Tab-separated table of C-alpha atoms in Angstrom:
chain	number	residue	atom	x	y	z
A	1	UNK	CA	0.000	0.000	0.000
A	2	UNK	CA	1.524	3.289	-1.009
A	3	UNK	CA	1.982	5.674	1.526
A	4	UNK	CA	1.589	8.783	-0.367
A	5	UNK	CA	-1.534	7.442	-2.385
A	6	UNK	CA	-3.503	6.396	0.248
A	7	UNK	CA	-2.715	9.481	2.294
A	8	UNK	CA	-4.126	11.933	-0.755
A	9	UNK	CA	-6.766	9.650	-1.168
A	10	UNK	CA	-8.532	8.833	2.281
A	11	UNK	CA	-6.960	11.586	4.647
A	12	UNK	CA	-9.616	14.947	3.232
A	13	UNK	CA	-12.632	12.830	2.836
A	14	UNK	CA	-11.900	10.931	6.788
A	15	UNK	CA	-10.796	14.602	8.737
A	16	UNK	CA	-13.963	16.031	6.513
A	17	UNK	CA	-16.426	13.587	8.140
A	18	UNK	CA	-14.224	13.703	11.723
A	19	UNK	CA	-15.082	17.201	11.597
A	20	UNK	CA	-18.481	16.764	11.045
A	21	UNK	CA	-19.128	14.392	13.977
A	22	UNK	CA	-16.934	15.700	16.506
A	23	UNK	CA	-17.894	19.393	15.652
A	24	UNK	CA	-14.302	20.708	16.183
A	25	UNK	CA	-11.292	20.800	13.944
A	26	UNK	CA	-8.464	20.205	16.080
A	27	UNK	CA	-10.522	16.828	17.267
A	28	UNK	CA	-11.249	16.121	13.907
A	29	UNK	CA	-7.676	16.148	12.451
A	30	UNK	CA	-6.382	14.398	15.728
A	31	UNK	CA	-8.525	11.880	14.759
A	32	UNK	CA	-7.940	11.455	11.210
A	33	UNK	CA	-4.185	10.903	11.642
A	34	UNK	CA	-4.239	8.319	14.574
A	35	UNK	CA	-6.600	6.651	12.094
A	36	UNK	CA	-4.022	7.028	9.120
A	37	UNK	CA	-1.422	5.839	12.111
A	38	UNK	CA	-3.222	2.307	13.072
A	39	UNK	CA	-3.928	1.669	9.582
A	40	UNK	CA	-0.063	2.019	8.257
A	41	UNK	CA	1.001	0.757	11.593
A	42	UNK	CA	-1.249	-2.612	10.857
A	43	UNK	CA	-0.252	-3.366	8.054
A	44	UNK	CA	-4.285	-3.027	6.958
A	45	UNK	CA	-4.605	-4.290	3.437
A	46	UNK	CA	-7.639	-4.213	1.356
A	47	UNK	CA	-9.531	-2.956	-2.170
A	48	UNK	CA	-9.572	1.203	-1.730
A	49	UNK	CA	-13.308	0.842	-0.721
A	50	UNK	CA	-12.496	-1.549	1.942
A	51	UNK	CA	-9.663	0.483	3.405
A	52	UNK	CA	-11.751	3.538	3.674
A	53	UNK	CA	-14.321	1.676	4.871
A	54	UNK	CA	-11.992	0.459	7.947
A	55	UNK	CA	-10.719	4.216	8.385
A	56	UNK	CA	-14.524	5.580	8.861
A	57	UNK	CA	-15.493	2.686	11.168
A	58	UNK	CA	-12.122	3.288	12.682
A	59	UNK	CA	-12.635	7.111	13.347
A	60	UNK	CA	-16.007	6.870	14.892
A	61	UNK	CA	-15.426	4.732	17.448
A	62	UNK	CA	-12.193	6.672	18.160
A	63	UNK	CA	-14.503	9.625	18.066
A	64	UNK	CA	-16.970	7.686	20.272
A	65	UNK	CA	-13.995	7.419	22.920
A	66	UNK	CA	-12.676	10.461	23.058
A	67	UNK	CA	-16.468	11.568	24.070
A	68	UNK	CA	-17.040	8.747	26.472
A	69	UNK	CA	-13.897	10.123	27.776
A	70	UNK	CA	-15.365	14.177	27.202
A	71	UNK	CA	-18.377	13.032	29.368
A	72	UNK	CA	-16.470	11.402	32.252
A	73	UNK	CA	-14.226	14.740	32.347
A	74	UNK	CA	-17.374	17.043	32.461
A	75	UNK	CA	-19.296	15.114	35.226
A	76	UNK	CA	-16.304	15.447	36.949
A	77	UNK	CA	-15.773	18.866	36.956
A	78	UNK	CA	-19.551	19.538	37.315
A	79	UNK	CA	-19.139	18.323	41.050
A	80	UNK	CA	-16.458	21.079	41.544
A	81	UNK	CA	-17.215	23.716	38.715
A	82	UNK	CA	-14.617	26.530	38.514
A	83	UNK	CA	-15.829	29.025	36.113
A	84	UNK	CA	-19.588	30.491	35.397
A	85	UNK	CA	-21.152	29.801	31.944
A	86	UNK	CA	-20.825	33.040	30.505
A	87	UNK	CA	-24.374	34.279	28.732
A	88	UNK	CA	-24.887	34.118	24.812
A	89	UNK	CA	-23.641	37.418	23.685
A	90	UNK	CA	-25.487	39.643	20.649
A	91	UNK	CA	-22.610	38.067	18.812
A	92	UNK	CA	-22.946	34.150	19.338
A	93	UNK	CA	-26.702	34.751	18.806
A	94	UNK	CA	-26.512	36.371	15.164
A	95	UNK	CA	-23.632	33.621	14.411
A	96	UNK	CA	-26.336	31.078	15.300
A	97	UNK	CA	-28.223	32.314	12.398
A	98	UNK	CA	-25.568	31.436	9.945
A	99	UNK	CA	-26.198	28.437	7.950
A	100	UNK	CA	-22.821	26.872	9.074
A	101	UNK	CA	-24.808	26.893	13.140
A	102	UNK	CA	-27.848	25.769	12.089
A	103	UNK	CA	-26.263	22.384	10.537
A	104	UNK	CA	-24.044	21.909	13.323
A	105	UNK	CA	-26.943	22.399	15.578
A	106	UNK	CA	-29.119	20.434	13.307
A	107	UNK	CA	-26.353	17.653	13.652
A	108	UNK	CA	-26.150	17.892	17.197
A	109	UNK	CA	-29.651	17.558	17.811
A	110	UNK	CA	-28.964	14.381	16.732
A	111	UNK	CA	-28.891	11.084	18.557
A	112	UNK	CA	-24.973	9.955	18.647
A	113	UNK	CA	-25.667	6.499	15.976
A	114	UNK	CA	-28.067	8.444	13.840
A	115	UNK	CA	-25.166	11.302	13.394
A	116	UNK	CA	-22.737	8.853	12.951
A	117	UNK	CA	-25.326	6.800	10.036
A	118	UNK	CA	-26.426	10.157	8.380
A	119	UNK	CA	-22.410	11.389	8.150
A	120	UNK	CA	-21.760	7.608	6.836
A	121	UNK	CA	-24.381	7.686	4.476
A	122	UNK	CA	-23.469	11.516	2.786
A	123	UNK	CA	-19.615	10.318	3.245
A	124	UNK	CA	-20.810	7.784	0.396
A	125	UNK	CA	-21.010	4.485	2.348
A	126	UNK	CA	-23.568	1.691	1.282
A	127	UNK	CA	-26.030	0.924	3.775
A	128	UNK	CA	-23.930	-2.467	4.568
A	129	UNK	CA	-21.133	-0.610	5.035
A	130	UNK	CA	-22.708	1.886	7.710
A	131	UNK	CA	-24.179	-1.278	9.533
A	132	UNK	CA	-20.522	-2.807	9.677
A	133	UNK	CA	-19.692	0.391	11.069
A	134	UNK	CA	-22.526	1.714	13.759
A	135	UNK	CA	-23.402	-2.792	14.646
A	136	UNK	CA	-26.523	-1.869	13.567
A	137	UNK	CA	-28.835	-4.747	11.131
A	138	UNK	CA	-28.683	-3.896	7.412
A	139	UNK	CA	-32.391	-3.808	7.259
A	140	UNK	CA	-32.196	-1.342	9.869
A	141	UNK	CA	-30.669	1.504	7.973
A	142	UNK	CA	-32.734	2.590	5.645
A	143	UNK	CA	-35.639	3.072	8.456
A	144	UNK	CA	-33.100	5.023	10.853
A	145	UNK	CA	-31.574	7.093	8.267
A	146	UNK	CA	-34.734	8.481	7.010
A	147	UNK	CA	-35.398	9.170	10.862
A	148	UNK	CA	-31.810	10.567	11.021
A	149	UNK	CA	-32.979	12.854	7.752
A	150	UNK	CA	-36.051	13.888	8.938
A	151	UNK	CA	-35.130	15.544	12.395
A	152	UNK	CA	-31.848	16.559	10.487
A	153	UNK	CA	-33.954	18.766	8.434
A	154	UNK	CA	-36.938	19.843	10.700
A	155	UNK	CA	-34.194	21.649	12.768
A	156	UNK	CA	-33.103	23.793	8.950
A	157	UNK	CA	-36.437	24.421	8.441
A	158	UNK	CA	-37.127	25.421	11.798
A	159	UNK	CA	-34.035	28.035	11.593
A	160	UNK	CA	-35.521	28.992	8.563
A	161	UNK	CA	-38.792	29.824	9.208
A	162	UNK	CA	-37.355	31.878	12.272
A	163	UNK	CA	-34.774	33.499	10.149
B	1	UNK	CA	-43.813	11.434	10.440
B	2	UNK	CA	-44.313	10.610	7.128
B	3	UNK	CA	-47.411	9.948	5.272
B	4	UNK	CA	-45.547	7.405	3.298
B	5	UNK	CA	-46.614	4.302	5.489
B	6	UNK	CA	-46.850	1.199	3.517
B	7	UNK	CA	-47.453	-2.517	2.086
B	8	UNK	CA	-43.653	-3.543	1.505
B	9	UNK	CA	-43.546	-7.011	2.165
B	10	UNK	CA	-41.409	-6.964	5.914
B	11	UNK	CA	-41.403	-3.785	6.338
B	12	UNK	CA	-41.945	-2.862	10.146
B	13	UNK	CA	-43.902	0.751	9.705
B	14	UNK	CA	-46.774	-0.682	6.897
B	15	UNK	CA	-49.641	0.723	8.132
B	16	UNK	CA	-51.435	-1.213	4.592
B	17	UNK	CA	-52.237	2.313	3.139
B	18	UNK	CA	-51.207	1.455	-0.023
B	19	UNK	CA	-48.214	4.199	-0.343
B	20	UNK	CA	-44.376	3.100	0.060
B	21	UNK	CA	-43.152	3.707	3.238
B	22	UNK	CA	-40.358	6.149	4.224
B	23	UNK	CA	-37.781	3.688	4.509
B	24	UNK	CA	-38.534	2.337	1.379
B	25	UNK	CA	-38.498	5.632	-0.512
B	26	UNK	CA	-35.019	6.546	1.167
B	27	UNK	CA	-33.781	2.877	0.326
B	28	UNK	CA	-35.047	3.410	-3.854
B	29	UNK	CA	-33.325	7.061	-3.961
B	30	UNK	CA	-30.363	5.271	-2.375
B	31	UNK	CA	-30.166	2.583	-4.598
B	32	UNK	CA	-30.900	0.154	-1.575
B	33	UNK	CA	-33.994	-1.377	-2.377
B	34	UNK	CA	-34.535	-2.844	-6.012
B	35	UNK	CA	-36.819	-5.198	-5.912
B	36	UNK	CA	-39.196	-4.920	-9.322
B	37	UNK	CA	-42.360	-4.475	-7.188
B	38	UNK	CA	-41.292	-1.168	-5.581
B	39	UNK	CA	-40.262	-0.477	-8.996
B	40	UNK	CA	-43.905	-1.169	-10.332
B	41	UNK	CA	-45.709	0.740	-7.650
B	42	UNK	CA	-43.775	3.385	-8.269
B	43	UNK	CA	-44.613	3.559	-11.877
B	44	UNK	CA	-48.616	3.785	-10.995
B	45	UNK	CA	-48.161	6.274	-8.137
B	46	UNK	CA	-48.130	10.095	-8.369
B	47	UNK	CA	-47.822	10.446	-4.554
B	48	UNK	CA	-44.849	8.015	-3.936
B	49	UNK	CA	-43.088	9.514	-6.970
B	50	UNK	CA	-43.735	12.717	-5.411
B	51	UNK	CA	-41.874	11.519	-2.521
B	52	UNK	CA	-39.279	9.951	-3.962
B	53	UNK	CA	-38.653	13.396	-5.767
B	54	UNK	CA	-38.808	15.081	-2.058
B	55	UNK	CA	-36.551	12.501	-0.820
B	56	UNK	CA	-33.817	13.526	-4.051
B	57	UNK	CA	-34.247	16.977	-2.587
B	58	UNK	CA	-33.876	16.359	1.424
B	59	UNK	CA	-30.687	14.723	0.509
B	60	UNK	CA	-29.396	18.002	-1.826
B	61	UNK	CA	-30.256	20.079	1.359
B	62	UNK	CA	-28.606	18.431	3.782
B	63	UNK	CA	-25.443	17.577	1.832
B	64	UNK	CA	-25.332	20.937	0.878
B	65	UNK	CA	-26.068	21.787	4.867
B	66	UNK	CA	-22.958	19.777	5.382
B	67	UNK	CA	-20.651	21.422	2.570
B	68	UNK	CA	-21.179	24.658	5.431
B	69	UNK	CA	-19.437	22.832	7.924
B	70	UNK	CA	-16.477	22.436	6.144
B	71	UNK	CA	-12.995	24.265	6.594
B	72	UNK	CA	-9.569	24.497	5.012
B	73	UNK	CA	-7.254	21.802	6.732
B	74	UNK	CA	-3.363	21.391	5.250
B	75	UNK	CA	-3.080	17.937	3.954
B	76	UNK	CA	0.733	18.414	3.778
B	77	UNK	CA	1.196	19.324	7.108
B	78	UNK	CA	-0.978	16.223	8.492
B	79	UNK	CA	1.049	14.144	6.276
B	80	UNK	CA	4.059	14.916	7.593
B	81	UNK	CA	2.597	14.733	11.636
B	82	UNK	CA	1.805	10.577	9.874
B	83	UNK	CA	4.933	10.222	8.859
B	84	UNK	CA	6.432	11.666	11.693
B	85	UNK	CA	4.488	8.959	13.831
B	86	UNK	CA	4.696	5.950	11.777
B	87	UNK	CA	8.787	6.571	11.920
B	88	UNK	CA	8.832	6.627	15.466
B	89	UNK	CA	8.177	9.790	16.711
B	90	UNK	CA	5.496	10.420	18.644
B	91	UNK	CA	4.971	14.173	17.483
B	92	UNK	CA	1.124	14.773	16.998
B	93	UNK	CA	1.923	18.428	15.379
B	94	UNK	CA	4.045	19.004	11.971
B	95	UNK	CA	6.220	22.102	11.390
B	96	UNK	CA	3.829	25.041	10.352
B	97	UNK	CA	1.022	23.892	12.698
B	98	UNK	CA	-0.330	26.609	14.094
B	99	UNK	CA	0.214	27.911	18.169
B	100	UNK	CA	-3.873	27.167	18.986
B	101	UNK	CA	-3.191	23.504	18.303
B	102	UNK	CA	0.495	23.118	19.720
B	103	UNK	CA	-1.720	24.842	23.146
B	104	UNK	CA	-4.835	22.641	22.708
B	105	UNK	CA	-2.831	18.906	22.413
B	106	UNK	CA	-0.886	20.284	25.621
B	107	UNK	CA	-3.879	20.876	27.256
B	108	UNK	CA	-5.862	17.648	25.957
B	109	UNK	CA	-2.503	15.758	27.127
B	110	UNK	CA	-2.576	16.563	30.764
B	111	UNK	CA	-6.271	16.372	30.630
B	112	UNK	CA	-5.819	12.884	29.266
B	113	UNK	CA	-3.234	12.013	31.562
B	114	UNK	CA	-5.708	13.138	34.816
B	115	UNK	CA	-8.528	11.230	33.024
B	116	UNK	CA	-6.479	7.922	32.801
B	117	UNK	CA	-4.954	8.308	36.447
B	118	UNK	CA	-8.697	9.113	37.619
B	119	UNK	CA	-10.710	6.591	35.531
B	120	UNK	CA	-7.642	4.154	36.681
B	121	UNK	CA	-8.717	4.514	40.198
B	122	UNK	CA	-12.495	5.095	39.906
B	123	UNK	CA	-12.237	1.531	37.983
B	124	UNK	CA	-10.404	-0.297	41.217
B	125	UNK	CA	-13.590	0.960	42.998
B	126	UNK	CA	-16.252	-2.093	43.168
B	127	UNK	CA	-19.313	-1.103	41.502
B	128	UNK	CA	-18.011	1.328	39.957
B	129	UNK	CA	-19.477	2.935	36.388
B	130	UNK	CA	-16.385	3.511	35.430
B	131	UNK	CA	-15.471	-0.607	35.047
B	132	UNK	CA	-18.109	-0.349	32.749
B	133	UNK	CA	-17.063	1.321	29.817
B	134	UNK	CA	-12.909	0.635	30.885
B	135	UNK	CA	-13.638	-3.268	31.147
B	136	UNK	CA	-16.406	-3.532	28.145
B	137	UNK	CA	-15.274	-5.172	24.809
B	138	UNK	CA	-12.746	-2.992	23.318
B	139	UNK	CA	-13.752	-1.709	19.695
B	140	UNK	CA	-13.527	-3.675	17.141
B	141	UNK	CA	-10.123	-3.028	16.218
B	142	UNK	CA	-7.694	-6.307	16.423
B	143	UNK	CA	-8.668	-7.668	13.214
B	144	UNK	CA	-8.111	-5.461	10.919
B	145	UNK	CA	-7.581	-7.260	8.098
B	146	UNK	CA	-10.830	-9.680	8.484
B	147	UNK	CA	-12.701	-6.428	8.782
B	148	UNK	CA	-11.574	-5.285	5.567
B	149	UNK	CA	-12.511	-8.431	3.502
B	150	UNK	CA	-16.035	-8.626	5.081
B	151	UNK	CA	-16.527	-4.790	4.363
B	152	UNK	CA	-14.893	-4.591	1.028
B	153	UNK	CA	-18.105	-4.233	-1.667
B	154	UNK	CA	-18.606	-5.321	-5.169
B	155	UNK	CA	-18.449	-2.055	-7.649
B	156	UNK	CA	-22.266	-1.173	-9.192
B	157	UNK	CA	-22.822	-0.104	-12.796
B	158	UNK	CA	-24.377	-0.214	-16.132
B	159	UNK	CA	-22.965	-0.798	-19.568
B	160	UNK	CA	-24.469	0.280	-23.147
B	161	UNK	CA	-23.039	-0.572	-26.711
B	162	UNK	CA	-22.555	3.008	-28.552
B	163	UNK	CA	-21.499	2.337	-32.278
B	164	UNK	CA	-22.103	6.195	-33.015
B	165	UNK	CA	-20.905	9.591	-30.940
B	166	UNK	CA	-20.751	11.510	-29.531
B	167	UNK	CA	-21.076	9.982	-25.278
B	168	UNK	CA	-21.919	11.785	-22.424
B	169	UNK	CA	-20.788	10.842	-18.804
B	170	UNK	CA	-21.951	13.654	-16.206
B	171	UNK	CA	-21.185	11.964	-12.348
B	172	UNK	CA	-22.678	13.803	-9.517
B	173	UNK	CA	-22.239	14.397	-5.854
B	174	UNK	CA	-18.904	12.880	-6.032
B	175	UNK	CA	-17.558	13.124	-2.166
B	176	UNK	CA	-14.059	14.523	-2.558
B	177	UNK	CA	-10.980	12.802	-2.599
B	178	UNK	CA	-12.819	9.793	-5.081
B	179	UNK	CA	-10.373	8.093	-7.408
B	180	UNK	CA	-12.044	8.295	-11.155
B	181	UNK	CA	-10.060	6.209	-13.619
B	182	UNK	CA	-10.998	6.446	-17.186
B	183	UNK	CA	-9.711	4.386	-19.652
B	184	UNK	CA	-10.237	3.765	-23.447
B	185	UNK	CA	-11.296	0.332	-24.790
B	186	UNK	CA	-11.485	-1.250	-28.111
B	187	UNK	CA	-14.713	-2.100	-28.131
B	188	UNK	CA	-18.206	0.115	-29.155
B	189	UNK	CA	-18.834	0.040	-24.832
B	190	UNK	CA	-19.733	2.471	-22.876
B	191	UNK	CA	-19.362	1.713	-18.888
B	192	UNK	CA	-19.594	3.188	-15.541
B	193	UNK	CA	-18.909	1.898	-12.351
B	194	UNK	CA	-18.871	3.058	-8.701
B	195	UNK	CA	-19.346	1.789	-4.692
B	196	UNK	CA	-22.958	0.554	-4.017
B	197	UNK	CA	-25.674	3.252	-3.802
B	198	UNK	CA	-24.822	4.635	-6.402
B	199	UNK	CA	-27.941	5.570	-9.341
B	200	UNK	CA	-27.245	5.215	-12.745
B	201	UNK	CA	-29.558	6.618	-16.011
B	202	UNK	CA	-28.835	6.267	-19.093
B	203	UNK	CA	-30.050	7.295	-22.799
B	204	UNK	CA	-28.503	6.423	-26.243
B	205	UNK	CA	-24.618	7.572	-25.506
B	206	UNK	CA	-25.108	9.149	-22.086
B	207	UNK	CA	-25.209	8.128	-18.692
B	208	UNK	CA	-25.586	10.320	-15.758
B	209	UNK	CA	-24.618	8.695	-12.069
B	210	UNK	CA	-25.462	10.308	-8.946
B	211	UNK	CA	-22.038	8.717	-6.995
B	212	UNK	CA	-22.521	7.145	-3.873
B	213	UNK	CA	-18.469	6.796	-3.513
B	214	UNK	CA	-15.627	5.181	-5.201
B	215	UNK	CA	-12.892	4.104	-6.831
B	216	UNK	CA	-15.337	5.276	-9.863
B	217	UNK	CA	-14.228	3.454	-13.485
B	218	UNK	CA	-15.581	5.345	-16.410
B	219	UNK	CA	-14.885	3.136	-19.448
B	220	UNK	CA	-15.083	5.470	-23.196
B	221	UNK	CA	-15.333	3.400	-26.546
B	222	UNK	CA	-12.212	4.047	-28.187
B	223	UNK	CA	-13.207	4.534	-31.774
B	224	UNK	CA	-15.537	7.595	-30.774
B	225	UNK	CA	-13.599	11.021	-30.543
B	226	UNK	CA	-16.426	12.625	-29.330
B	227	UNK	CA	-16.779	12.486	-25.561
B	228	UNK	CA	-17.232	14.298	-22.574
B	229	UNK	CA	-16.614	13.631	-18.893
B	230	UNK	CA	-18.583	16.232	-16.622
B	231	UNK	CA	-17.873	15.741	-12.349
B	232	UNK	CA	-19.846	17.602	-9.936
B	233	UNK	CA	-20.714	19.954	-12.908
B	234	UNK	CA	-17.016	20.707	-13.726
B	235	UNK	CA	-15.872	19.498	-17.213
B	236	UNK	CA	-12.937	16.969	-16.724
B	237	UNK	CA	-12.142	16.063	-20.312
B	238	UNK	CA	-13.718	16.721	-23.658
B	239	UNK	CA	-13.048	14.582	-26.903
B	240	UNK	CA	-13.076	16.152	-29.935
B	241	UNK	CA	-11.920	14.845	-33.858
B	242	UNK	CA	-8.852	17.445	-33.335
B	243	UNK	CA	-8.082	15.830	-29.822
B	244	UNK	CA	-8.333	15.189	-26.030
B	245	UNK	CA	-8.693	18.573	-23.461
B	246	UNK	CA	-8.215	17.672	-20.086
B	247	UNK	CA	-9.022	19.731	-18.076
B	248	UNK	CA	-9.863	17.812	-14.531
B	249	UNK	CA	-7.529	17.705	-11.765
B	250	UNK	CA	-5.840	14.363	-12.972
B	251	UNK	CA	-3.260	12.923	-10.720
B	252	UNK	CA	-1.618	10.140	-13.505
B	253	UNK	CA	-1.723	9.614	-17.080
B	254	UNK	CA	-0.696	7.123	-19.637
B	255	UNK	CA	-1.603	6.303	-23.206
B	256	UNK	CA	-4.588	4.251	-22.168
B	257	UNK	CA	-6.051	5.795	-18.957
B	258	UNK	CA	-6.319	8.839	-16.769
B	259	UNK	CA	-6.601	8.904	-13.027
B	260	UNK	CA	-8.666	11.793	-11.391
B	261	UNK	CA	-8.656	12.784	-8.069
B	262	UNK	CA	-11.846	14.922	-7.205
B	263	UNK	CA	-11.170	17.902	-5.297
């Protein structure tokens, strides 16, 4: 497997769809390379589809970690807080109009497996992949993901309508 | 919910109105379901057509919600941090990364660091939550290799015989980063192929693909000079009787075949 080759290939379309579960660059990149990492590092070999399949699957349950990880820290620190939430400014609440808000807010409104199918699925994955990946049935997919679609897109048309 | 509550044979929402359910529209637009009754019923029904048609256009919304997410990231740079790794190093940031990350793994490492010394001892604790999630089954990770045969799909596609020019290809919503190899044959064939989900139509000399993923082969009868190859609305190549213009962004190039890698 060429280095260089698969880099180009899987690394923008794997720290694209990091970024859009995780909802923060830095995570998403982190992410995508210690993905790249275990795959070189394994010796992973496979058709191109297969290989990117593995790096997706591979990703979300690293993203899936570093959450279950995320969580643990916040209940933590919610016994002992040490700083006040500060309020929404004028600011944050115009930037909430912006498109690029609404779909991350229309994404987090999201249950974590039906972000993590609907991602899959507009990533270009077949519906057996995404079952591989989320251990959900094959004949299950098509039923959540047009329950992942339609909440994704009740929450643009509700920013829309309020816009 | 939807309206679209149906008689597919297994399906778990039929509420017998006679209309295709929602999963079962989402599964035709995806290419999922192709079973010739579907098909039929969908011949002799405005409203599930009508559907279907919505369906096509939830999907353009929210992949085009998604395109707003996206930012610039340096695929050089994130190389390098790979490389860096995979030789040994343990460097998470590459030279040019920018001060905000260098901070943010710092932080994230002594974060880490108190999470694993915490978790560690929350997890000695009987009953504890924490043994949970530290002593469940770890990710499905170890067999890498056995993962990657049972995941690896079979390529979908169609196929026409053109004897007479000129042929049309036009792929759309081709994720970036897909590998599009076309390649000239002897023969009067016309072919496309990409990853499962993928929708193909065709008329006499064109075919238009709505591109679920790839590697995506696009196979050009040879003895037509007439051709075009259109991506995500962006001409890649154009035949003509004086010659080839290429004008996608190909990556290599021989006398029989040109890679493309979609930006």
């Amino acid at each position: 497997m060429d280095f260089d080759t698969t880099f180009e290939e899987q690394y923008p379309p794997l720290v694209r769809y990091c970024h859009r579960l995780s909802g923060d660059r830095d995570t998403a990149e982190d992410i995508a390379q210690e993905a790249m990492v275990r795959l070189f590092e394994r010796d992973v070999e496979g058709s191109t589809a297969g290989i990117r399949a593995w790096l997706f699957k591979t990703a979300t349950h690293l993203i899936r970690d570093r959450y279950r990880v995320e969580e643990n820290r916040k209940r933590l620190m919610s016994e002992n807080p040490v700083m006040p939430t500060e309020p929404d400014s004028p600011e944050q609440a115009l930037e909430r109009m912006h498109d690029k808000a609404t779909a991350r807010r229309a994404l987090d409104a999201l249950p974590a497996r039906d972000r993590e199918m609907l991602l899959l699925r507009y990533s270009g994955f077949s519906y057996r992949e995404i079952a591989e990946a989320v251990d959900v049935a094959t004949t299950s997919v098509g039923t959540l993901l047009a329950r992942a679609e339609r909440r994704f897109s009740d929450v643009l048309l509700a920013a829309g309508e309020a816009a | 919910m939807s309206d679209f509550r149906g008689g597919l044979p297994g399906d778990a929402d039929a509420h017998f109105s006679g209309h295709l359910s929602e999963r079962a529209i989402v599964e035709l637009r995806d290419g999922a379901l192709l079973d010739a009754d579907s098909g039929i019923h969908l011949d002799g029904c405005e409203v599930c057509r009508n559907a279907l048609e919505e369906a096509k256009g939830r999907a353009d919304t929210i992949g085009a919600a998604l395109a707003e997410l996206e930012e610039p990231f340096d695929v050089g740079t994130a190389r390098e941090a790979v490389q860096a790794r995979l030789a040994g190093g343990r460097s998470t940031t590459g030279p040019g990364r920018d001060e905000k990350r260098s901070t943010s793994f710092g932080t994230l490492g002594r974060a880490a660091t108190f999470l694993l010394v915490t978790t560690g001892a929350l997890s000695a604790l009987p009953g504890s939550p924490v043994r949970d999630w530290i002593g469940g089954p770890p990710p499905q990770l170890s067999a890498p290799s056995e993962m990657v045969r049972t995941m690896a799909v079979e390529p979908v596609g169609m196929r026409m015989t053109v004897e007479d020019g000129p042929v049309f290809v036009r792929l759309d919503q081709v994720p970036s980063g897909t590998v599009i190899e076309v390649r000239w044959l002897a023969e009067p064939s016309l072919g496309v192929r990409a990853a499962p989900g993928s929708s193909f139509t065709s008329a006499e000399g064109r075919v238009q693909a709505t591109i679920a993923g790839g590697p995506v082969s696009v196979e050009l009868p040879g003895s037509i000079d007439e051709a075009s190859l259109t991506v995500n609305g962006r001409v890649y190549l154009r035949g003509a009787p004086g010659g080839l213009d290429v004008t996608g962004p190909v990556d290599t190039r021989d006398t029989e075949t040109i890679r493309f890698i979609v930006r």
